[in-house]
Every structure is written in structure tokens, then in C-alpha cells.
Amino acid sequence: MRLTLSELAKLVDGDIIRGPSDRGFTGMMALDVAGPQDISFLGNEKYHTQFLTTQAGAVVVQRGETGGPEAVALVAVDNPTYAIGAVVKRF
């Protein structure tokens, strides 16, 4: 199954902060092991260091977060931990 960035944003009721809306993803993984085809999330600040070096294709983040590697697409939501549940169900 493939999920585009725009579909991800709609699924989690979020806003695309960075990245092309048609970029596609095929799975999800933790920040520290994710690759360019994976979606991940930053749900706790103790993982912020992993966020700064992640290879994930997209990360679901708290509204207001704009950091992380430039190549990583960002989708901002009110609660990343809650939002990622919808992604788990989708995959």
C-alpha cells in the first residue's frame, strides 16, 4: 500500500509543513530506523535527537515544529502520538 503526503495529512487531520504533496510512502518505522519510504512521528521530546538525524521520508510532528533534516517531509498535528494511530490502521 502507498500513501502520499497529501493523503497522510488528510488522514491525520494535519498540515503539510514541508515536502511535495505527491511524495509517496510505503510503510512506517521508528525515527532511528526509518528510511526514505517510511513515515515516522515525533511524539515525545526525548526522541528529538533521533528526529534531527532521521532518514524517514516523512515525520508527523507537533504543530510549531519545523526542524529536522531538510529532506524529511513534515506534517503538523495537534497530537502526533494520537495521529499516528490512524497511520497504523491504514498500513
mmCIF file of N, CA and C in Angstrom:
data_model
loop_
_atom_site.group_PDB
_atom_site.id
_atom_site.type_symbol
_atom_site.label_atom_id
_atom_site.label_comp_id
_atom_site.label_asym_id
_atom_site.label_seq_id
_atom_site.Cartn_x
_atom_site.Cartn_y
_atom_site.Cartn_z
ATOM 1 N N MET A 1 0.837 -1.178 0.000
ATOM 2 C CA MET A 1 0.000 0.000 0.000
ATOM 3 C C MET A 1 0.883 1.243 0.000
ATOM 4 N N ARG A 2 0.454 2.243 -0.724
ATOM 5 C CA ARG A 2 1.188 3.503 -0.842
ATOM 6 C C ARG A 2 0.312 4.640 -0.332
ATOM 7 N N LEU A 3 0.937 5.569 0.365
ATOM 8 C CA LEU A 3 0.227 6.713 0.927
ATOM 9 C C LEU A 3 1.006 7.966 0.548
ATOM 10 N N THR A 4 0.360 8.937 -0.097
ATOM 11 C CA THR A 4 1.049 10.174 -0.451
ATOM 12 C C THR A 4 1.050 11.126 0.743
ATOM 13 N N LEU A 5 1.893 12.132 0.663
ATOM 14 C CA LEU A 5 1.967 13.112 1.737
ATOM 15 C C LEU A 5 0.631 13.820 1.918
ATOM 16 N N SER A 6 -0.048 14.145 0.827
ATOM 17 C CA SER A 6 -1.356 14.803 0.964
ATOM 18 C C SER A 6 -2.379 13.869 1.590
ATOM 19 N N GLU A 7 -2.331 12.576 1.247
ATOM 20 C CA GLU A 7 -3.232 11.603 1.876
ATOM 21 C C GLU A 7 -2.917 11.443 3.358
ATOM 22 N N LEU A 8 -1.625 11.469 3.688
ATOM 23 C CA LEU A 8 -1.218 11.392 5.091
ATOM 24 C C LEU A 8 -1.768 12.581 5.871
ATOM 25 N N ALA A 9 -1.597 13.769 5.333
ATOM 26 C CA ALA A 9 -2.085 14.969 6.016
ATOM 27 C C ALA A 9 -3.591 14.900 6.247
ATOM 28 N N LYS A 10 -4.315 14.445 5.249
ATOM 29 C CA LYS A 10 -5.769 14.325 5.382
ATOM 30 C C LYS A 10 -6.132 13.265 6.417
ATOM 31 N N LEU A 11 -5.418 12.132 6.390
ATOM 32 C CA LEU A 11 -5.688 11.023 7.304
ATOM 33 C C LEU A 11 -5.524 11.425 8.771
ATOM 34 N N VAL A 12 -4.506 12.243 9.059
ATOM 35 C CA VAL A 12 -4.216 12.622 10.444
ATOM 36 C C VAL A 12 -4.741 14.013 10.796
ATOM 37 N N ASP A 13 -5.513 14.608 9.871
ATOM 38 C CA ASP A 13 -6.051 15.951 10.067
ATOM 39 C C ASP A 13 -4.927 16.936 10.374
ATOM 40 N N GLY A 14 -3.881 16.872 9.534
ATOM 41 C CA GLY A 14 -2.712 17.713 9.736
ATOM 42 C C GLY A 14 -2.447 18.628 8.567
ATOM 43 N N ASP A 15 -1.396 19.416 8.705
ATOM 44 C CA ASP A 15 -0.981 20.368 7.683
ATOM 45 C C ASP A 15 0.410 20.010 7.190
ATOM 46 N N ILE A 16 0.591 20.025 5.877
ATOM 47 C CA ILE A 16 1.915 19.784 5.320
ATOM 48 C C ILE A 16 2.760 21.026 5.576
ATOM 49 N N ILE A 17 3.866 20.842 6.280
ATOM 50 C CA ILE A 17 4.781 21.927 6.595
ATOM 51 C C ILE A 17 5.917 21.964 5.581
ATOM 52 N N ARG A 18 6.329 20.774 5.139
ATOM 53 C CA ARG A 18 7.440 20.684 4.190
ATOM 54 C C ARG A 18 7.291 19.408 3.388
ATOM 55 N N GLY A 19 7.561 19.504 2.095
ATOM 56 C CA GLY A 19 7.555 18.330 1.241
ATOM 57 C C GLY A 19 6.504 18.401 0.156
ATOM 58 N N PRO A 20 6.759 17.703 -0.958
ATOM 59 C CA PRO A 20 5.806 17.684 -2.062
ATOM 60 C C PRO A 20 4.595 16.811 -1.747
ATOM 61 N N SER A 21 3.411 17.306 -2.040
ATOM 62 C CA SER A 21 2.174 16.615 -1.674
ATOM 63 C C SER A 21 2.021 15.254 -2.334
ATOM 64 N N ASP A 22 2.693 15.027 -3.470
ATOM 65 C CA ASP A 22 2.549 13.744 -4.169
ATOM 66 C C ASP A 22 3.632 12.727 -3.805
ATOM 67 N N ARG A 23 4.517 13.066 -2.900
ATOM 68 C CA ARG A 23 5.560 12.129 -2.462
ATOM 69 C C ARG A 23 4.898 10.932 -1.786
ATOM 70 N N GLY A 24 5.333 9.718 -2.116
ATOM 71 C CA GLY A 24 4.688 8.521 -1.607
ATOM 72 C C GLY A 24 5.497 7.766 -0.571
ATOM 73 N N PHE A 25 4.788 7.047 0.280
ATOM 74 C CA PHE A 25 5.391 6.262 1.364
ATOM 75 C C PHE A 25 4.739 4.887 1.417
ATOM 76 N N THR A 26 5.510 3.897 1.810
ATOM 77 C CA THR A 26 5.012 2.524 1.785
ATOM 78 C C THR A 26 5.016 1.829 3.138
ATOM 79 N N GLY A 27 5.433 2.518 4.183
ATOM 80 C CA GLY A 27 5.453 1.889 5.493
ATOM 81 C C GLY A 27 5.687 2.904 6.587
ATOM 82 N N MET A 28 5.852 2.401 7.788
ATOM 83 C CA MET A 28 6.156 3.263 8.921
ATOM 84 C C MET A 28 7.137 2.578 9.848
ATOM 85 N N MET A 29 8.017 3.370 10.417
ATOM 86 C CA MET A 29 9.065 2.856 11.291
ATOM 87 C C MET A 29 9.401 3.912 12.338
ATOM 88 N N ALA A 30 10.155 3.500 13.356
ATOM 89 C CA ALA A 30 10.641 4.419 14.379
ATOM 90 C C ALA A 30 11.646 5.394 13.755
ATOM 91 N N LEU A 31 11.788 6.556 14.341
ATOM 92 C CA LEU A 31 12.676 7.586 13.826
ATOM 93 C C LEU A 31 14.086 7.094 13.541
ATOM 94 N N ASP A 32 14.618 6.260 14.432
ATOM 95 C CA ASP A 32 16.017 5.855 14.315
ATOM 96 C C ASP A 32 16.278 4.771 13.273
ATOM 97 N N VAL A 33 15.252 4.136 12.760
ATOM 98 C CA VAL A 33 15.445 3.076 11.757
ATOM 99 C C VAL A 33 14.684 3.328 10.460
ATOM 100 N N ALA A 34 13.914 4.395 10.405
ATOM 101 C CA ALA A 34 13.105 4.689 9.221
ATOM 102 C C ALA A 34 13.981 5.061 8.035
ATOM 103 N N GLY A 35 13.472 4.729 6.839
ATOM 104 C CA GLY A 35 14.133 5.085 5.596
ATOM 105 C C GLY A 35 13.279 6.039 4.794
ATOM 106 N N PRO A 36 13.738 6.408 3.602
ATOM 107 C CA PRO A 36 13.038 7.404 2.783
ATOM 108 C C PRO A 36 11.614 7.039 2.371
ATOM 109 N N GLN A 37 11.239 5.777 2.418
ATOM 110 C CA GLN A 37 9.886 5.358 2.046
ATOM 111 C C GLN A 37 8.964 5.225 3.260
ATOM 112 N N ASP A 38 9.487 5.573 4.448
ATOM 113 C CA ASP A 38 8.753 5.374 5.698
ATOM 114 C C ASP A 38 8.229 6.676 6.287
ATOM 115 N N ILE A 39 7.126 6.541 7.016
ATOM 116 C CA ILE A 39 6.555 7.611 7.827
ATOM 117 C C ILE A 39 6.930 7.313 9.268
ATOM 118 N N SER A 40 7.274 8.346 10.023
ATOM 119 C CA SER A 40 7.545 8.183 11.446
ATOM 120 C C SER A 40 6.848 9.322 12.181
ATOM 121 N N PHE A 41 7.072 9.417 13.479
ATOM 122 C CA PHE A 41 6.456 10.503 14.237
ATOM 123 C C PHE A 41 7.325 10.897 15.414
ATOM 124 N N LEU A 42 7.199 12.145 15.816
ATOM 125 C CA LEU A 42 7.886 12.672 16.991
ATOM 126 C C LEU A 42 6.815 12.965 18.020
ATOM 127 N N GLY A 43 6.604 12.009 18.915
ATOM 128 C CA GLY A 43 5.553 12.139 19.911
ATOM 129 C C GLY A 43 6.051 12.495 21.292
ATOM 130 N N ASN A 44 7.382 12.505 21.470
ATOM 131 C CA ASN A 44 7.955 12.775 22.778
ATOM 132 C C ASN A 44 9.292 13.481 22.562
ATOM 133 N N GLU A 45 9.528 14.550 23.275
ATOM 134 C CA GLU A 45 10.754 15.335 23.103
ATOM 135 C C GLU A 45 12.024 14.541 23.408
ATOM 136 N N LYS A 46 11.922 13.449 24.157
ATOM 137 C CA LYS A 46 13.139 12.669 24.439
ATOM 138 C C LYS A 46 13.696 12.024 23.169
ATOM 139 N N TYR A 47 12.904 12.007 22.083
ATOM 140 C CA TYR A 47 13.363 11.462 20.801
ATOM 141 C C TYR A 47 13.771 12.559 19.815
ATOM 142 N N HIS A 48 13.881 13.785 20.290
ATOM 143 C CA HIS A 48 14.203 14.894 19.404
ATOM 144 C C HIS A 48 15.560 14.713 18.733
ATOM 145 N N THR A 49 16.537 14.161 19.431
ATOM 146 C CA THR A 49 17.855 13.916 18.837
ATOM 147 C C THR A 49 17.738 12.949 17.664
ATOM 148 N N GLN A 50 16.910 11.912 17.789
ATOM 149 C CA GLN A 50 16.683 10.981 16.681
ATOM 150 C C GLN A 50 15.993 11.690 15.523
ATOM 151 N N PHE A 51 15.088 12.591 15.839
ATOM 152 C CA PHE A 51 14.391 13.370 14.811
ATOM 153 C C PHE A 51 15.384 14.191 13.992
ATOM 154 N N LEU A 52 16.383 14.744 14.635
ATOM 155 C CA LEU A 52 17.356 15.594 13.952
ATOM 156 C C LEU A 52 18.206 14.839 12.940
ATOM 157 N N THR A 53 18.300 13.517 13.095
ATOM 158 C CA THR A 53 19.143 12.722 12.196
ATOM 159 C C THR A 53 18.365 11.641 11.450
ATOM 160 N N THR A 54 17.052 11.648 11.548
ATOM 161 C CA THR A 54 16.259 10.591 10.928
ATOM 162 C C THR A 54 16.416 10.563 9.409
ATOM 163 N N GLN A 55 16.267 9.381 8.853
ATOM 164 C CA GLN A 55 16.265 9.181 7.408
ATOM 165 C C GLN A 55 14.844 8.955 6.893
ATOM 166 N N ALA A 56 13.853 9.142 7.771
ATOM 167 C CA ALA A 56 12.452 8.942 7.390
ATOM 168 C C ALA A 56 12.092 9.847 6.220
ATOM 169 N N GLY A 57 11.131 9.404 5.430
ATOM 170 C CA GLY A 57 10.641 10.229 4.332
ATOM 171 C C GLY A 57 9.718 11.320 4.827
ATOM 172 N N ALA A 58 8.934 11.002 5.871
ATOM 173 C CA ALA A 58 8.002 11.970 6.452
ATOM 174 C C ALA A 58 7.898 11.724 7.947
ATOM 175 N N VAL A 59 7.711 12.801 8.682
ATOM 176 C CA VAL A 59 7.530 12.710 10.129
ATOM 177 C C VAL A 59 6.302 13.526 10.518
ATOM 178 N N VAL A 60 5.441 12.915 11.305
ATOM 179 C CA VAL A 60 4.289 13.597 11.888
ATOM 180 C C VAL A 60 4.786 14.257 13.174
ATOM 181 N N VAL A 61 4.629 15.580 13.249
ATOM 182 C CA VAL A 61 5.173 16.354 14.365
ATOM 183 C C VAL A 61 4.088 17.208 15.017
ATOM 184 N N GLN A 62 4.410 17.715 16.184
ATOM 185 C CA GLN A 62 3.546 18.654 16.904
ATOM 186 C C GLN A 62 3.505 19.980 16.144
ATOM 187 N N ARG A 63 2.355 20.605 16.107
ATOM 188 C CA ARG A 63 2.255 21.923 15.469
ATOM 189 C C ARG A 63 3.311 22.853 16.061
ATOM 190 N N GLY A 64 3.979 23.596 15.203
ATOM 191 C CA GLY A 64 5.036 24.512 15.631
ATOM 192 C C GLY A 64 6.428 23.972 15.361
ATOM 193 N N GLU A 65 6.567 22.667 15.210
ATOM 194 C CA GLU A 65 7.873 22.058 14.915
ATOM 195 C C GLU A 65 8.177 22.238 13.436
ATOM 196 N N THR A 66 9.341 22.777 13.128
ATOM 197 C CA THR A 66 9.742 22.981 11.734
ATOM 198 C C THR A 66 11.161 22.496 11.467
ATOM 199 N N GLY A 67 11.778 21.856 12.452
ATOM 200 C CA GLY A 67 13.163 21.419 12.321
ATOM 201 C C GLY A 67 13.308 20.085 11.632
ATOM 202 N N GLY A 68 14.416 19.431 11.921
ATOM 203 C CA GLY A 68 14.709 18.138 11.318
ATOM 204 C C GLY A 68 15.419 18.303 9.993
ATOM 205 N N PRO A 69 15.876 17.201 9.435
ATOM 206 C CA PRO A 69 16.581 17.249 8.153
ATOM 207 C C PRO A 69 15.703 17.841 7.048
ATOM 208 N N GLU A 70 16.296 18.661 6.198
ATOM 209 C CA GLU A 70 15.545 19.329 5.121
ATOM 210 C C GLU A 70 14.873 18.350 4.164
ATOM 211 N N ALA A 71 15.450 17.176 3.987
ATOM 212 C CA ALA A 71 14.884 16.198 3.047
ATOM 213 C C ALA A 71 13.650 15.497 3.599
ATOM 214 N N VAL A 72 13.385 15.662 4.876
ATOM 215 C CA VAL A 72 12.258 14.986 5.531
ATOM 216 C C VAL A 72 11.004 15.849 5.432
ATOM 217 N N ALA A 73 9.938 15.282 4.878
ATOM 218 C CA ALA A 73 8.655 15.972 4.819
ATOM 219 C C ALA A 73 8.060 16.022 6.226
ATOM 220 N N LEU A 74 7.362 17.089 6.533
ATOM 221 C CA LEU A 74 6.736 17.240 7.847
ATOM 222 C C LEU A 74 5.242 17.475 7.709
ATOM 223 N N VAL A 75 4.488 16.804 8.575
ATOM 224 C CA VAL A 75 3.052 17.029 8.702
ATOM 225 C C VAL A 75 2.791 17.378 10.161
ATOM 226 N N ALA A 76 2.222 18.549 10.390
ATOM 227 C CA ALA A 76 1.979 19.031 11.748
ATOM 228 C C ALA A 76 0.558 18.711 12.194
ATOM 229 N N VAL A 77 0.442 18.226 13.434
ATOM 230 C CA VAL A 77 -0.848 17.876 14.026
ATOM 231 C C VAL A 77 -0.881 18.361 15.474
ATOM 232 N N ASP A 78 -2.045 18.271 16.092
ATOM 233 C CA ASP A 78 -2.169 18.652 17.497
ATOM 234 C C ASP A 78 -1.522 17.624 18.422
ATOM 235 N N ASN A 79 -1.648 16.332 18.093
ATOM 236 C CA ASN A 79 -1.122 15.274 18.944
ATOM 237 C C ASN A 79 -0.530 14.162 18.063
ATOM 238 N N PRO A 80 0.790 14.171 17.843
ATOM 239 C CA PRO A 80 1.413 13.177 16.965
ATOM 240 C C PRO A 80 1.197 11.728 17.404
ATOM 241 N N THR A 81 1.221 11.468 18.688
ATOM 242 C CA THR A 81 1.041 10.097 19.180
ATOM 243 C C THR A 81 -0.346 9.582 18.837
ATOM 244 N N TYR A 82 -1.350 10.402 19.018
ATOM 245 C CA TYR A 82 -2.713 10.024 18.667
ATOM 246 C C TYR A 82 -2.857 9.864 17.158
ATOM 247 N N ALA A 83 -2.309 10.803 16.415
ATOM 248 C CA ALA A 83 -2.442 10.810 14.955
ATOM 249 C C ALA A 83 -1.804 9.577 14.307
ATOM 250 N N ILE A 84 -0.703 9.123 14.845
ATOM 251 C CA ILE A 84 -0.001 8.005 14.204
ATOM 252 C C ILE A 84 -0.847 6.730 14.288
ATOM 253 N N GLY A 85 -1.773 6.674 15.217
ATOM 254 C CA GLY A 85 -2.683 5.520 15.302
ATOM 255 C C GLY A 85 -3.478 5.328 14.022
ATOM 256 N N ALA A 86 -3.879 6.425 13.396
ATOM 257 C CA ALA A 86 -4.608 6.334 12.132
ATOM 258 C C ALA A 86 -3.719 5.774 11.023
ATOM 259 N N VAL A 87 -2.433 6.095 11.070
ATOM 260 C CA VAL A 87 -1.484 5.595 10.078
ATOM 261 C C VAL A 87 -1.282 4.087 10.276
ATOM 262 N N VAL A 88 -1.175 3.673 11.539
ATOM 263 C CA VAL A 88 -1.032 2.236 11.846
ATOM 264 C C VAL A 88 -2.218 1.472 11.267
ATOM 265 N N LYS A 89 -3.420 1.982 11.477
ATOM 266 C CA LYS A 89 -4.608 1.307 10.952
ATOM 267 C C LYS A 89 -4.589 1.261 9.433
ATOM 268 N N ARG A 90 -4.117 2.296 8.796
ATOM 269 C CA ARG A 90 -4.077 2.370 7.326
ATOM 270 C C ARG A 90 -3.115 1.343 6.738
ATOM 271 N N PHE A 91 -1.948 1.191 7.379
ATOM 272 C CA PHE A 91 -0.969 0.221 6.883
ATOM 273 C C PHE A 91 -1.278 -1.164 7.404
#
